[in-house]
CSV table of C-alpha atoms and ligand atoms in Angstrom, one decimal:
chain,number,residue,atom,x,y,z
A,2,MET,CA,-14.6,6.3,17.7
A,3,ARG,CA,-14.9,3.2,15.6
A,4,ARG,CA,-17.9,1.0,16.4
A,5,LEU,CA,-16.4,-2.4,15.8
A,6,GLU,CA,-19.5,-4.1,16.8
A,7,ASN,CA,-20.6,-6.1,13.7
A,8,ILE,CA,-17.5,-7.0,11.6
A,9,LEU,CA,-17.9,-8.5,8.3
A,10,VAL,CA,-14.8,-10.6,7.5
A,11,THR,CA,-14.7,-11.7,3.9
A,12,GLY,CA,-12.5,-14.8,3.1
A,13,GLY,CA,-12.8,-15.7,6.8
A,14,ALA,CA,-12.5,-19.4,5.9
A,15,GLY,CA,-9.1,-18.9,4.4
A,16,PHE,CA,-5.7,-19.1,5.9
A,17,ILE,CA,-5.3,-15.4,7.3
A,18,GLY,CA,-8.9,-14.8,7.7
A,19,SER,CA,-9.6,-17.8,9.8
A,20,ASN,CA,-6.7,-17.1,12.1
A,21,PHE,CA,-7.8,-13.4,12.3
A,22,ILE,CA,-11.4,-14.6,13.4
A,23,ARG,CA,-9.9,-16.8,16.2
A,24,LEU,CA,-7.5,-14.0,17.3
A,25,LEU,CA,-10.3,-11.4,17.6
A,26,LEU,CA,-12.7,-13.7,19.4
A,27,GLU,CA,-10.1,-15.3,21.7
A,28,SER,CA,-7.7,-12.6,22.6
A,29,ALA,CA,-8.1,-9.2,21.0
A,30,PRO,CA,-8.0,-6.7,23.9
A,31,GLY,CA,-11.1,-4.7,24.1
A,32,PHE,CA,-13.2,-6.5,21.4
A,33,ASN,CA,-16.6,-7.4,22.4
A,34,GLY,CA,-18.4,-7.4,19.1
A,35,ARG,CA,-19.7,-10.0,16.5
A,36,ILE,CA,-18.1,-11.5,13.6
A,37,ILE,CA,-19.8,-12.4,10.4
A,38,ASN,CA,-17.6,-14.6,8.3
A,39,PHE,CA,-18.6,-14.3,4.6
A,40,ASP,CA,-16.8,-16.8,2.3
A,41,ALA,CA,-17.5,-18.6,-1.0
A,42,LEU,CA,-15.6,-21.8,0.2
A,43,THR,CA,-13.5,-22.1,-2.9
A,44,TYR,CA,-10.8,-24.8,-2.8
A,45,ALA,CA,-8.9,-22.4,-0.4
A,46,GLY,CA,-11.7,-21.9,1.9
A,47,ASN,CA,-12.3,-24.4,4.8
A,48,ILE,CA,-14.9,-24.1,7.3
A,49,ALA,CA,-13.2,-26.8,9.3
A,50,SER,CA,-10.4,-24.4,10.1
A,51,LEU,CA,-13.0,-22.8,12.5
A,52,LEU,CA,-14.8,-25.6,14.2
A,53,ASP,CA,-13.4,-24.6,17.6
A,54,VAL,CA,-14.5,-21.0,17.0
A,55,GLN,CA,-18.0,-22.2,15.9
A,56,ALA,CA,-18.4,-24.5,18.9
A,57,LYS,CA,-17.5,-21.7,21.3
A,58,PHE,CA,-19.0,-18.6,19.7
A,59,GLY,CA,-21.3,-19.9,17.0
A,60,GLY,CA,-24.8,-18.1,17.1
A,61,LYS,CA,-23.6,-15.7,19.7
A,62,ARG,CA,-20.6,-13.7,18.5
A,63,TYR,CA,-19.6,-15.7,15.4
A,64,PHE,CA,-21.8,-16.3,12.3
A,65,PHE,CA,-21.1,-17.9,9.0
A,66,GLU,CA,-22.6,-17.0,5.7
A,67,ARG,CA,-21.7,-18.7,2.4
A,68,GLY,CA,-21.6,-16.5,-0.5
A,69,ASN,CA,-19.5,-14.8,-3.3
A,70,ILE,CA,-18.4,-11.2,-2.9
A,71,GLN,CA,-19.5,-10.5,-6.5
A,72,ASP,CA,-23.1,-11.2,-5.4
A,73,ALA,CA,-24.3,-7.6,-4.7
A,74,ASP,CA,-27.8,-8.5,-3.6
A,75,LEU,CA,-26.5,-11.1,-1.1
A,76,VAL,CA,-23.8,-8.7,0.2
A,77,ALA,CA,-26.6,-6.1,0.8
A,78,THR,CA,-28.8,-8.6,2.6
A,79,ILE,CA,-25.9,-9.4,4.8
A,80,PHE,CA,-25.2,-5.8,5.6
A,81,GLU,CA,-29.0,-5.3,6.7
A,82,LYS,CA,-29.2,-8.6,8.6
A,83,TYR,CA,-26.2,-8.0,10.7
A,84,ARG,CA,-26.0,-4.2,10.7
A,85,ILE,CA,-22.4,-4.4,9.6
A,86,ASP,CA,-20.2,-1.4,10.8
A,87,THR,CA,-16.8,-2.7,9.7
A,88,VAL,CA,-15.5,-4.6,6.9
A,89,VAL,CA,-12.1,-6.5,6.8
A,90,HIS,CA,-11.8,-7.7,3.3
A,91,PHE,CA,-9.5,-10.8,3.1
A,92,ALA,CA,-11.4,-12.7,0.4
A,93,ALA,CA,-9.2,-13.2,-2.7
A,94,GLU,CA,-7.5,-15.7,-5.1
A,95,SER,CA,-4.1,-15.7,-3.4
A,96,HIS,CA,-1.7,-18.0,-5.3
A,97,VAL,CA,0.6,-16.6,-7.8
A,98,ASP,CA,1.1,-19.9,-9.7
A,99,ARG,CA,-2.6,-20.4,-10.1
A,100,SER,CA,-2.9,-16.8,-11.4
A,101,ILE,CA,-0.4,-17.7,-14.2
A,102,VAL,CA,-2.4,-20.6,-15.4
A,103,GLU,CA,-5.9,-19.2,-14.8
A,104,PRO,CA,-5.8,-15.4,-14.4
A,105,ASP,CA,-9.6,-15.1,-15.0
A,106,ALA,CA,-10.7,-15.9,-11.4
A,107,PHE,CA,-8.2,-13.4,-10.2
A,108,VAL,CA,-9.8,-10.7,-12.1
A,109,GLN,CA,-13.3,-11.8,-11.1
A,110,THR,CA,-12.8,-12.1,-7.4
A,111,ASN,CA,-9.9,-9.8,-6.7
A,112,ILE,CA,-11.0,-6.7,-8.9
A,113,VAL,CA,-14.8,-7.2,-9.6
A,114,GLY,CA,-15.5,-8.7,-6.2
A,115,THR,CA,-13.7,-5.9,-4.4
A,116,PHE,CA,-15.6,-3.4,-6.5
A,117,THR,CA,-18.9,-5.0,-5.8
A,118,LEU,CA,-18.3,-5.0,-2.0
A,119,LEU,CA,-17.3,-1.3,-2.1
A,120,GLU,CA,-20.3,-0.4,-4.0
A,121,ALA,CA,-22.6,-2.2,-1.5
A,122,THR,CA,-20.6,-0.5,1.4
A,123,ARG,CA,-21.1,2.9,-0.2
A,124,ARG,CA,-24.7,2.5,-0.3
A,125,TYR,CA,-25.3,0.8,3.0
A,126,TRP,CA,-23.1,3.4,4.9
A,127,ALA,CA,-24.9,6.6,4.0
A,128,ARG,CA,-24.1,7.7,7.6
A,129,ARG,CA,-20.4,7.2,7.8
A,130,ASP,CA,-19.8,7.7,11.6
A,131,GLY,CA,-17.8,5.0,13.2
A,132,VAL,CA,-17.7,2.7,10.1
A,133,LEU,CA,-14.6,1.4,8.3
A,134,PHE,CA,-13.7,-0.6,5.2
A,135,HIS,CA,-10.3,-2.2,5.6
A,136,HIS,CA,-8.7,-3.8,2.7
A,137,ILE,CA,-6.0,-6.5,3.0
A,138,SER,CA,-3.3,-6.4,0.3
A,139,THR,CA,0.1,-7.6,-0.4
A,140,ASP,CA,3.6,-6.2,-0.7
A,141,GLU,CA,3.7,-7.9,-4.2
A,142,VAL,CA,1.9,-4.8,-5.6
A,143,TYR,CA,5.2,-3.0,-5.4
A,144,GLY,CA,7.0,-5.5,-7.8
A,145,SER,CA,10.4,-6.8,-7.4
A,146,LEU,CA,13.5,-5.4,-5.5
A,147,GLY,CA,17.1,-5.7,-6.3
A,148,GLU,CA,19.5,-6.6,-3.5
A,149,ILE,CA,19.2,-3.3,-1.6
A,150,ASN,CA,16.1,-1.2,-0.6
A,151,THR,CA,12.9,-1.9,1.0
A,152,PHE,CA,9.2,-1.2,0.1
A,153,THR,CA,7.6,1.9,1.8
A,154,GLU,CA,4.1,3.1,1.6
A,155,THR,CA,5.2,5.6,-1.1
A,156,THR,CA,7.1,3.0,-3.3
A,157,PRO,CA,5.3,3.2,-6.8
A,158,TYR,CA,3.1,0.1,-7.6
A,159,ALA,CA,4.7,-2.1,-10.3
A,160,PRO,CA,3.0,-5.5,-10.1
A,161,ARG,CA,4.3,-8.2,-12.4
A,162,SER,CA,2.0,-11.2,-11.9
A,163,PRO,CA,-1.7,-11.6,-12.7
A,164,TYR,CA,-2.1,-11.9,-8.8
A,165,SER,CA,-0.2,-8.9,-7.9
A,166,ALA,CA,-1.8,-6.9,-10.7
A,167,SER,CA,-5.3,-7.8,-9.6
A,168,LYS,CA,-4.5,-7.0,-6.1
A,169,ALA,CA,-3.0,-3.6,-7.2
A,170,ALA,CA,-6.2,-2.8,-9.2
A,171,SER,CA,-8.3,-3.4,-6.1
A,172,ASP,CA,-6.0,-1.3,-3.9
A,173,HIS,CA,-6.5,1.6,-6.3
A,174,MET,CA,-10.3,1.1,-6.4
A,175,VAL,CA,-10.5,1.2,-2.6
A,176,MET,CA,-8.4,4.4,-2.5
A,177,ALA,CA,-10.6,5.8,-5.3
A,178,PHE,CA,-13.8,5.2,-3.2
A,179,TYR,CA,-12.1,7.2,-0.4
A,180,HIS,CA,-11.2,10.1,-2.6
A,181,THR,CA,-14.3,10.2,-4.7
A,182,TYR,CA,-17.0,9.3,-2.4
A,183,GLY,CA,-15.4,9.8,1.1
A,184,LEU,CA,-15.8,6.2,2.0
A,185,PRO,CA,-13.9,5.6,5.2
A,186,VAL,CA,-11.2,3.0,4.1
A,187,THR,CA,-7.7,1.9,5.2
A,188,LEU,CA,-5.4,-0.5,3.3
A,189,SER,CA,-2.5,-2.7,4.5
A,190,ASN,CA,0.2,-4.3,2.4
A,191,CYS,CA,1.7,-7.3,4.0
A,192,SER,CA,4.6,-9.5,3.3
A,193,ASN,CA,4.5,-13.4,3.1
A,194,ASN,CA,2.6,-15.0,6.0
A,195,TYR,CA,3.2,-18.4,7.7
A,196,GLY,CA,1.4,-20.2,10.3
A,197,PRO,CA,-1.3,-22.9,10.9
A,198,TYR,CA,-4.2,-23.5,8.4
A,199,GLN,CA,-2.3,-22.4,5.2
A,200,PHE,CA,-3.3,-24.4,2.2
A,201,PRO,CA,-0.5,-26.7,1.3
A,202,GLU,CA,0.1,-25.2,-2.2
A,203,LYS,CA,2.1,-22.3,-0.6
A,204,PHE,CA,5.8,-22.6,0.0
A,205,ILE,CA,6.1,-23.3,3.7
A,206,PRO,CA,3.4,-26.0,4.3
A,207,LEU,CA,4.3,-27.6,1.0
A,208,MET,CA,7.8,-28.0,1.9
A,209,ILE,CA,7.0,-29.3,5.4
A,210,LEU,CA,4.6,-31.9,4.2
A,211,ASN,CA,6.9,-32.9,1.3
A,212,LEU,CA,9.7,-33.4,3.8
A,213,LYS,CA,7.5,-35.4,6.2
A,214,GLU,CA,6.4,-37.6,3.3
A,215,GLY,CA,9.9,-37.9,1.7
A,216,LYS,CA,8.7,-36.2,-1.5
A,217,SER,CA,10.9,-33.9,-3.7
A,218,LEU,CA,11.2,-30.3,-2.7
A,219,PRO,CA,10.6,-28.3,-5.9
A,220,VAL,CA,12.8,-25.1,-5.8
A,221,TYR,CA,12.0,-22.6,-8.5
A,222,GLY,CA,15.0,-21.3,-10.6
A,223,ASP,CA,18.2,-20.9,-8.5
A,224,GLY,CA,16.4,-20.8,-5.1
A,225,ARG,CA,17.8,-17.3,-4.4
A,226,ASN,CA,14.6,-15.4,-4.4
A,227,VAL,CA,14.0,-13.6,-1.2
A,228,ARG,CA,10.8,-13.3,0.7
A,229,ASP,CA,10.2,-11.5,4.1
A,230,TRP,CA,8.3,-13.9,6.4
A,231,ILE,CA,5.8,-12.9,9.1
A,232,HIS,CA,3.8,-15.0,11.4
A,233,VAL,CA,0.0,-14.7,10.6
A,234,ASP,CA,-0.7,-13.7,14.2
A,235,ASP,CA,1.7,-10.7,14.0
A,236,HIS,CA,0.1,-9.7,10.7
A,237,ASN,CA,-3.5,-10.0,12.3
A,238,ARG,CA,-2.5,-8.1,15.5
A,239,ALA,CA,-1.4,-5.2,13.1
A,240,VAL,CA,-4.9,-5.5,11.3
A,241,TRP,CA,-6.6,-5.1,14.7
A,242,GLN,CA,-4.5,-2.1,15.6
A,243,ILE,CA,-5.4,-0.5,12.3
A,244,LEU,CA,-9.1,-1.1,12.9
A,245,ARG,CA,-8.9,0.7,16.3
A,246,GLN,CA,-6.4,3.4,15.7
A,247,SER,CA,-5.6,4.2,12.0
A,248,LYS,CA,-6.3,7.2,10.2
A,249,ILE,CA,-8.9,7.1,7.4
A,250,GLY,CA,-7.4,7.0,3.9
A,251,GLU,CA,-4.1,5.8,4.9
A,252,SER,CA,-2.2,2.6,3.9
A,253,TYR,CA,0.2,0.7,6.1
A,254,ASN,CA,2.9,-1.7,5.3
A,255,ILE,CA,3.3,-4.8,7.5
A,256,GLY,CA,6.3,-7.2,7.4
A,257,GLY,CA,8.5,-9.4,9.4
A,258,GLU,CA,11.8,-7.6,8.6
A,259,ASN,CA,12.8,-11.1,8.1
A,260,GLU,CA,14.4,-11.9,4.7
A,261,TRP,CA,15.1,-15.4,3.7
A,262,GLU,CA,16.4,-16.9,0.4
A,263,ASN,CA,14.2,-19.8,-0.5
A,264,ILE,CA,16.9,-22.3,-0.5
A,265,HIS,CA,18.1,-21.3,3.0
A,266,LEU,CA,14.6,-21.4,4.4
A,267,ILE,CA,14.3,-25.0,3.1
A,268,GLN,CA,17.6,-25.8,4.9
A,269,LYS,CA,16.3,-24.2,8.0
A,270,LEU,CA,13.0,-26.4,7.6
A,271,ILE,CA,15.2,-29.5,7.1
A,272,GLU,CA,17.0,-28.9,10.3
A,273,ILE,CA,13.8,-28.4,12.3
A,274,ILE,CA,12.1,-31.5,10.7
A,275,ALA,CA,15.2,-33.7,11.0
A,276,LYS,CA,15.2,-33.0,14.9
A,277,ALA,CA,11.4,-33.5,15.2
A,278,LEU,CA,11.2,-36.8,13.3
A,279,GLY,CA,14.6,-38.1,14.2
A,280,ALA,CA,15.4,-38.2,10.4
A,281,ASP,CA,18.7,-38.1,8.7
A,282,THR,CA,19.6,-34.5,7.5
A,283,ASP,CA,21.7,-35.6,4.4
A,284,GLU,CA,18.7,-37.8,3.3
A,285,LEU,CA,16.3,-34.8,3.6
A,286,ASN,CA,18.7,-32.6,1.7
A,287,ARG,CA,18.6,-35.0,-1.2
A,288,LEU,CA,15.0,-34.2,-1.6
A,289,ILE,CA,15.9,-30.7,-2.9
A,290,THR,CA,15.1,-30.5,-6.6
A,291,PHE,CA,15.7,-27.4,-8.8
A,292,VAL,CA,12.9,-27.0,-11.2
A,293,LYS,CA,12.0,-24.7,-14.1
A,294,ASP,CA,11.6,-21.0,-12.6
A,295,ARG,CA,8.1,-19.5,-12.3
A,296,PRO,CA,7.6,-17.0,-15.2
A,297,GLY,CA,8.0,-13.4,-14.1
A,298,HIS,CA,9.3,-14.6,-10.7
A,299,ASP,CA,9.8,-11.4,-8.4
A,300,ARG,CA,13.4,-11.6,-7.1
A,301,ARG,CA,13.1,-10.0,-3.7
A,302,TYR,CA,10.5,-8.5,-1.4
A,303,ALA,CA,11.3,-6.6,1.8
A,304,ILE,CA,9.0,-4.4,3.8
A,305,ASN,CA,9.8,-1.3,5.7
A,306,CYS,CA,7.2,-1.2,8.6
A,307,ALA,CA,8.4,2.0,10.3
A,308,LYS,CA,5.0,3.8,9.6
A,309,ILE,CA,2.9,1.3,11.5
A,310,ARG,CA,5.3,1.0,14.2
A,311,ARG,CA,5.6,4.8,14.8
A,312,GLU,CA,2.1,5.7,14.2
A,313,LEU,CA,0.1,2.7,15.6
A,314,ASN,CA,2.6,1.5,18.1
A,315,TRP,CA,2.7,-2.1,16.5
A,316,GLU,CA,5.7,-4.5,17.0
A,317,ARG,CA,6.2,-8.0,15.6
A,318,VAL,CA,6.4,-10.3,18.7
A,319,ILE,CA,6.8,-13.9,17.3
A,320,GLY,CA,10.4,-14.6,16.6
A,321,PHE,CA,11.0,-16.6,13.5
A,322,GLU,CA,12.7,-19.6,15.1
A,323,GLU,CA,9.8,-20.0,17.6
A,324,GLY,CA,7.0,-19.4,14.9
A,325,LEU,CA,8.5,-21.6,12.5
A,326,ALA,CA,9.1,-24.6,14.9
A,327,LYS,CA,5.4,-24.2,16.1
A,328,THR,CA,4.3,-24.1,12.5
A,329,VAL,CA,6.2,-27.3,11.7
A,330,ASP,CA,4.7,-28.9,14.8
A,331,TRP,CA,1.2,-27.9,13.7
A,332,TYR,CA,1.6,-29.5,10.2
A,333,LEU,CA,3.1,-32.6,11.7
A,334,GLY,CA,0.3,-32.9,14.3
A,335,ASN,CA,-2.9,-32.0,12.3
A,336,LYS,CA,-3.1,-34.9,9.8
A,337,GLU,CA,-6.9,-34.9,9.8
A,338,TRP,CA,-7.0,-31.2,8.5
A,339,ILE,CA,-4.3,-31.8,6.1
A,340,ASP,CA,-5.9,-35.1,4.7
A,341,GLY,CA,-9.2,-33.3,4.7
A,342,VAL,CA,-8.1,-30.3,2.5
A,343,ARG,CA,-6.2,-32.6,0.1
A,344,SER,CA,-8.6,-35.4,-0.2
A,345,GLY,CA,-11.7,-33.2,-0.9
A,346,VAL,CA,-13.5,-34.9,2.1
A,347,TYR,CA,-14.2,-31.5,3.5
A,348,ARG,CA,-15.2,-30.3,0.1
A,349,GLN,CA,-18.2,-33.0,0.0
A,350,TRP,CA,-19.1,-32.1,3.6
A,351,ILE,CA,-19.1,-28.4,2.8
A,352,GLU,CA,-21.2,-28.9,-0.3
A,353,GLN,CA,-23.7,-30.9,1.8
A,354,ASN,CA,-23.8,-28.5,4.8
A,355,TYR,CA,-23.1,-25.0,3.4
A,356,LYS,CA,-25.1,-24.6,0.1
A,357,GLU,CA,-24.6,-21.2,-1.5
A,358,ARG,CA,-27.7,-19.2,-1.7
B,11,NAD,P1,-6.6,-18.0,1.0
B,11,NAD,O1,-6.4,-18.3,-0.4
B,11,NAD,O2,-6.0,-18.9,2.1
B,11,NAD,O3,-8.0,-17.6,1.5
B,11,NAD,C1,-8.9,-16.9,0.7
B,11,NAD,C2,-10.4,-17.1,1.2
B,11,NAD,O4,-11.2,-16.3,0.1
B,11,NAD,C3,-10.9,-18.4,0.9
B,11,NAD,O5,-11.5,-18.8,2.1
B,11,NAD,C4,-11.8,-18.4,-0.2
B,11,NAD,O6,-12.9,-19.4,-0.1
B,11,NAD,C5,-12.4,-17.0,-0.2
B,11,NAD,N1,-12.9,-16.4,-1.3
B,11,NAD,C6,-12.1,-16.6,-2.6
B,11,NAD,N2,-12.9,-16.1,-3.6
B,11,NAD,C7,-14.0,-15.6,-3.0
B,11,NAD,C8,-15.2,-14.9,-3.4
B,11,NAD,N3,-15.4,-14.7,-4.8
B,11,NAD,N4,-16.1,-14.5,-2.5
B,11,NAD,C9,-16.0,-14.9,-1.3
B,11,NAD,N5,-14.9,-15.6,-0.7
B,11,NAD,C10,-13.9,-15.9,-1.6
B,11,NAD,O7,-5.7,-16.5,1.2
B,11,NAD,P2,-5.0,-15.9,2.5
B,11,NAD,O8,-3.5,-16.5,2.3
B,11,NAD,O9,-5.6,-16.2,3.7
B,11,NAD,O10,-4.9,-14.4,2.0
B,11,NAD,C11,-5.9,-13.5,2.4
B,11,NAD,C12,-5.8,-12.1,2.0
B,11,NAD,O11,-4.5,-11.6,2.4
B,11,NAD,C13,-5.7,-12.1,0.4
B,11,NAD,O12,-6.5,-10.9,0.1
B,11,NAD,C14,-4.3,-11.9,0.0
B,11,NAD,O13,-4.2,-11.2,-1.2
B,11,NAD,C15,-3.8,-11.3,1.2
B,11,NAD,N6,-2.3,-11.5,1.6
B,11,NAD,C16,-1.9,-12.8,1.7
B,11,NAD,C17,-0.6,-13.0,2.2
B,11,NAD,C18,-0.1,-14.4,2.4
B,11,NAD,O14,1.2,-14.6,2.5
B,11,NAD,N7,-0.9,-15.5,2.3
B,11,NAD,C19,0.4,-12.0,2.2
B,11,NAD,C20,-0.2,-10.6,2.1
B,11,NAD,C21,-1.5,-10.4,1.7
B,12,TYD,P1,4.6,-18.7,-2.5
B,12,TYD,O1,4.4,-19.3,-1.2
B,12,TYD,O2,3.8,-19.1,-3.7
B,12,TYD,O3,4.4,-17.1,-2.2
B,12,TYD,P2,4.6,-15.8,-3.2
B,12,TYD,O4,4.9,-16.2,-4.6
B,12,TYD,O5,3.3,-15.1,-3.1
B,12,TYD,O6,5.7,-15.1,-2.6
B,12,TYD,O7,6.2,-18.8,-2.9
B,12,TYD,C1,7.1,-18.3,-2.0
B,12,TYD,C2,8.4,-18.4,-2.6
B,12,TYD,O8,8.8,-19.7,-2.9
B,12,TYD,C3,8.5,-17.7,-4.1
B,12,TYD,O9,9.8,-17.2,-4.4
B,12,TYD,C4,8.3,-19.0,-5.1
B,12,TYD,C5,9.0,-20.1,-4.3
B,12,TYD,N1,8.4,-21.5,-4.5
B,12,TYD,C6,9.3,-22.4,-4.8
B,12,TYD,O10,10.4,-22.3,-5.1
B,12,TYD,N2,8.6,-23.8,-5.0
B,12,TYD,C7,7.3,-23.9,-4.8
B,12,TYD,O11,6.8,-25.2,-4.9
B,12,TYD,C8,6.5,-22.8,-4.3
B,12,TYD,C9,5.0,-23.1,-4.1
B,12,TYD,C10,7.1,-21.7,-4.2
C-alpha cells in the first residue's frame, strides 16, 4: 500500500502542478494527506494561482516552500521536515520556444534538477515501503509522427528540441534509478494540456488573449502541425490514479485522443470567442498571421493511452468542446491573474513575500 500522507509536489506553482494540488485537496477520492508545494517561482511559477488553496488548507494540509530543485541541502531539509513519502515531480522549464533561445536553463532544471531530487530521494528513503517518486514527462520525448501511427509506451525516444531532449534525459535518469538502486518510481508521458492558470506564452491562452485584445495570431509555418489536446484535470486524475494503483518501474502514456491541426484549433477558438464577445468572425479571422516556422517544429503528436485505460481504469471525462469553452471563459473572466502574470506585479509581490532560502 502506498502511504500518500506527505506528498512533495515540485513545480506546484506552475500550470499543471497548481491544478493538481487543487484537485487533490478539493476532490480526490480517498486523499487525506498533506501537500508540500516546492517551487522556485520562476517566471512561470505563480503563487497567486493557489490563493484559494492557501486560504482553505494553508498550514493544515497545504504548505509552500520556495526553493530550487537543484539545491540538494534544501531538498534534504524538506524531506526531513515534512517526512515526505511521495514525490510528484512537475518542476521543469516547459516552453519549447524558450528552449531554442536559452537551452541552458533546461539542462540545469530538467536534467540536473531531476538528478538532484532523485539523489535526495534515494538517500532519504532508505526504507522503501509505501513510498513513490512519480516523474511527470511529455509525449514530445518520442519525437515527431507522420500522418499515421500513435505513440505507445514502447515507442523509441527521439527528442528533437532542447526541451524534449532535456525531458528525455530526465526520464532515462528516473528509470536508471529504478533499475540500479531499486528506487520506487513511475513515469507518465502526457500530450498537450489546456485549462486555467496556463502561462500565456503557450498556444491556447496566447490565442485567446490575442483574440480578446484584437492582436495578431502568430501561426508557425503552415499551421498544419497537429497536437493532441487534453484538459489538465483529466491529466491530473490520471496522475492520481498512478499514485494509487500503478506498478513500480512502469511508464504510462496519457492523452486526449483529440488531434487538432493548429489552424483548425484557432478557427474553433474564433468561433467560441466570437459568440462569447459578440464579435464578428470575419474580423477575428483577419487576425490570423502566418509567421516563420519554429526550427525543428515537430509535425504531429498523438498518444495511444490504451495501457493506462486497461491497467488503471482511467478515462478522459472532459469533452473538448466543453473544456475549451470553459477555458475561454476562464481567460476572459480572470483579468487580474492575467494582468498580474504579464505585468510582473505578482513577481514583485513574490519577491517581497517568498524569499528563496
Ligand atoms: P509550467 O512552466 O507552467 O510550470 C513549471 C513550474 O516549475 C513553475 O511553477 C516553476 O516556477 C517551477 N520550476 C521551474 N524550475 C524550477 C526549479 N529549478 N526548481 C523548482 N521549481 C522550478 O509547466 P507546466 O506546463 O505546468 O508543466 C509541468 C510539467 O508537466 C513539466 O515537467 C512539463 O514538462 C510536463 N508536461 C507539460 C505539458 C503541457 O502541455 N504543459 C504536457 C506534458 C508534460
Ligand atoms: P505550444 O503551446 O508551444 O506547445 P508544444 O510546442 O509544446 O506542443 O505550441 C503548440 C503548437 O502551436 C505547436 O505546434 C507550435 C504552435 N504555435 C504557434 O503556431 N504559434 C504560437 O505562437 C505558439 C506559442 C505555438
